[in-house]
Structures are given as C-alpha cells and as structure tokens.
Amino acid sequence: MEIINTVAGLNQALNSARKEGKSIGFVPTMGALHQGHMDLVSRASAECDVVVVSVFVNPTQFNNPSDLEKYPRTPEADSELLKKFGCDVAFFPSEREIYPENLVSPRVDLEGLDEVMEGTFRPGHFKGVVQVVSRLFQLVEPQKAFFGLKDFQQVAVIKKMVLQLNLPIQIIPCETSRTEKGLAMSSRNTRLTEIQKEEALIIYQTLMQAKTDSAVFSPQETKARAMVWFEQGSLELEYLSIVDPDTLKELTDQWVSGATMCIACFCGEVRLIDNMTLI
Ligand code: PAF
C-alpha cells in the first residue's frame, strides 16, 4: 500500500492504472477508521482493481468548531487498518492540497435535499460535503465510489450531485455496519463511555420497533409511537423523521417503497445519527 499526501503523488500512483484501463474504487473518509469503513474497503476491493481511500477531516462540512476540533484523528492506526483490508493507495492530503487558492467549486442544486433533517441542524454541512467530495472525485477519477448508508441523507445528496454534474461515477451505497447489539459503527463512538454505548442502543431498538409498527400503522402513527419508545431512554432527540428515500420529504399517510426512518440525537455531548429502511 502506498501512503500519499499530495495531488502530484496521487496522479503518479494512479496514472499507470488509468492507462491500463484498470477500474478504480474510491472510499472517501474522515479517518478514525473502524469496521464500518473496512467493510466499505473490502467491498471496493472485491469490485475494483485498485482501491483508493482518502483520509481528510474536511473543515468546510463542520458548522460547529468544537465538533471539528474534537473529531478523532488517528492517522497511524488508520494506515495500519487500511494495509490489512486491501487498500492500495491511502491518500492523506493537507488542506492546501484539497483547497488550493484558485479552486472553483461546482455549484449544485440539491433540490431541497440539504434543507431537511441534518440540513436543519447543521446549516451548510452538505455544501461542505459536496465541495469536498466533488474535489476528491476530480482528483481520484474513480469508476465507483462507496458510501455507508448510516449517512443516509449524505448518500442521497451525493447521488444528486453526481446526476447534476453528470459525473461518470457509480455511487455504491453500503449497508450500515453495527455492533452485535445494534449500535451503528461511527468514529464518534470512541467518545462514548461503555455505559453510554449501552444507553445509545435505544436508537436501534426504536428503529426495530418502527419496522414492526410500519406493517400495521401509517407513517405518522409509526413516528408518534417511535417518539414514545425513544423517550423511554436517556438520549436527547434532535429529530426523528420517516422520509421518502429519493426526495427526503416526510411521509404522513401513505407508505412508499424504501421509506426510511432517520434519527439524530445526543448521547451526552456526542451527536449520533442512524436510520433504517422500514418498508
Ligand atoms: O462521510 C464522511 O466521512 C464524510 O462526510 C466524507 C464523505 C468523507 C466527506 O468528507
């Protein structure tokens, strides 16, 4: 595995693969890698000839400076993990490499996908995600890019971006990896105590309960029941929505295929999100 810090180095590493027509699979990350990321890397490695993983904590997608500051950074451990799981090129760029002075970021109309859920509570977040992912796509030129479905809204936004910019890149959404008890894997989990990890299971339990309820109740009834269920726990809810998977519009009376419940909440100071397809 090559570890690379510059755009020039990245081009050098990928040029021969490009010339030989090898397929490039890309997994963008912000580091603090865990099993969930490794599942993405393994999938990329099974489907593509060359696997590139970027590790870059993107400042433009954080609306809260203390969240950015506290974001875990573990580059050595990340490199070790990537070596083990079939990454060929690990790209650890500096901010200068990603955002040179003259860079013009593309404008993308997200058609409201960035105005609900995460967009309401993290203003500007998806503009930052689009900015960094479009830049990384431009540098890596992958045929396929792999994203975890834990960030359900992010996947919808990235798909819209690829469509709008007409990029020849296939977006591969990958199932959320969970602990045995159901907690969605996240870099932020390292900031939870063992007790908090137990308390956070209420998220998964609520989603599972909602899945059962969805067979019998309408979306708005399922949502109301889920709120009551969630409140049995000790986490602080930010939002709980049942949405259409394409438009992210909230469902009320009618179910649609792929209807998904999304939850964001605080466990102590740590913000967690999770979701589940109900129907
Ligand atoms: O999901 C993430 O870790 C980030 O939002 C991403 C896609 C790497 C962009 O910084």
JSON list of C-alpha atoms and ligand atoms in Angstrom, two decimals, residues 26-31 37 54-58 61-62 71 99 125-126 128-130 132-133 136 146-148 151 154 158 187, ligand 1:
[
{"chain": "A", "resi": 26, "resn": "PHE", "atom": "CA", "xyz": [-12.84, 5.01, -4.04]},
{"chain": "A", "resi": 27, "resn": "VAL", "atom": "CA", "xyz": [-13.75, 5.23, -0.36]},
{"chain": "A", "resi": 28, "resn": "PRO", "atom": "CA", "xyz": [-13.69, 8.81, 0.97]},
{"chain": "A", "resi": 29, "resn": "THR", "atom": "CA", "xyz": [-13.35, 9.02, 4.76]},
{"chain": "A", "resi": 30, "resn": "MET", "atom": "CA", "xyz": [-12.53, 11.43, 7.55]},
{"chain": "A", "resi": 31, "resn": "GLY", "atom": "CA", "xyz": [-10.35, 8.85, 9.33]},
{"chain": "A", "resi": 37, "resn": "HIS", "atom": "CA", "xyz": [-15.07, 1.71, 6.90]},
{"chain": "A", "resi": 54, "resn": "SER", "atom": "CA", "xyz": [-8.84, 9.25, 1.32]},
{"chain": "A", "resi": 55, "resn": "VAL", "atom": "CA", "xyz": [-8.49, 10.38, 4.92]},
{"chain": "A", "resi": 56, "resn": "PHE", "atom": "CA", "xyz": [-9.28, 14.07, 5.27]},
{"chain": "A", "resi": 57, "resn": "VAL", "atom": "CA", "xyz": [-11.17, 15.80, 8.08]},
{"chain": "A", "resi": 58, "resn": "ASN", "atom": "CA", "xyz": [-12.96, 18.36, 5.93]},
{"chain": "A", "resi": 61, "resn": "GLN", "atom": "CA", "xyz": [-18.59, 20.48, 6.48]},
{"chain": "A", "resi": 62, "resn": "PHE", "atom": "CA", "xyz": [-18.42, 21.27, 10.21]},
{"chain": "A", "resi": 71, "resn": "TYR", "atom": "CA", "xyz": [-13.18, 14.96, 15.77]},
{"chain": "A", "resi": 99, "resn": "TYR", "atom": "CA", "xyz": [-8.40, 23.59, -1.32]},
{"chain": "A", "resi": 125, "resn": "HIS", "atom": "CA", "xyz": [-22.97, 20.88, 6.17]},
{"chain": "A", "resi": 126, "resn": "PHE", "atom": "CA", "xyz": [-23.97, 19.39, 2.81]},
{"chain": "A", "resi": 128, "resn": "GLY", "atom": "CA", "xyz": [-19.18, 21.33, 2.51]},
{"chain": "A", "resi": 129, "resn": "VAL", "atom": "CA", "xyz": [-19.72, 17.64, 1.73]},
{"chain": "A", "resi": 130, "resn": "VAL", "atom": "CA", "xyz": [-20.47, 18.42, -1.93]},
{"chain": "A", "resi": 132, "resn": "VAL", "atom": "CA", "xyz": [-15.01, 18.09, -0.75]},
{"chain": "A", "resi": 133, "resn": "VAL", "atom": "CA", "xyz": [-16.46, 15.03, -2.48]},
{"chain": "A", "resi": 136, "resn": "LEU", "atom": "CA", "xyz": [-11.92, 14.28, -4.36]},
{"chain": "A", "resi": 146, "resn": "PHE", "atom": "CA", "xyz": [-18.54, 3.55, -1.84]},
{"chain": "A", "resi": 147, "resn": "PHE", "atom": "CA", "xyz": [-20.57, 5.28, 0.87]},
{"chain": "A", "resi": 148, "resn": "GLY", "atom": "CA", "xyz": [-22.05, 3.94, 4.11]},
{"chain": "A", "resi": 151, "resn": "ASP", "atom": "CA", "xyz": [-25.24, 8.73, 6.43]},
{"chain": "A", "resi": 154, "resn": "GLN", "atom": "CA", "xyz": [-25.41, 12.16, 2.52]},
{"chain": "A", "resi": 158, "resn": "ILE", "atom": "CA", "xyz": [-24.05, 12.62, -3.37]},
{"chain": "A", "resi": 187, "resn": "SER", "atom": "CA", "xyz": [-15.99, 7.30, 14.51]},
{"chain": "B", "resi": 1, "resn": "PAF", "atom": "O1", "xyz": [-18.93, 10.52, 5.49]},
{"chain": "B", "resi": 1, "resn": "PAF", "atom": "C1", "xyz": [-17.86, 11.12, 5.69]},
{"chain": "B", "resi": 1, "resn": "PAF", "atom": "O2", "xyz": [-16.97, 10.64, 6.41]},
{"chain": "B", "resi": 1, "resn": "PAF", "atom": "C2", "xyz": [-17.63, 12.46, 5.04]},
{"chain": "B", "resi": 1, "resn": "PAF", "atom": "O3", "xyz": [-18.79, 13.21, 5.00]},
{"chain": "B", "resi": 1, "resn": "PAF", "atom": "C3", "xyz": [-16.99, 12.36, 3.64]},
{"chain": "B", "resi": 1, "resn": "PAF", "atom": "C4", "xyz": [-17.91, 11.68, 2.65]},
{"chain": "B", "resi": 1, "resn": "PAF", "atom": "C5", "xyz": [-15.67, 11.62, 3.73]},
{"chain": "B", "resi": 1, "resn": "PAF", "atom": "C6", "xyz": [-16.70, 13.78, 3.11]},
{"chain": "B", "resi": 1, "resn": "PAF", "atom": "O4", "xyz": [-15.82, 14.47, 3.94]}
]
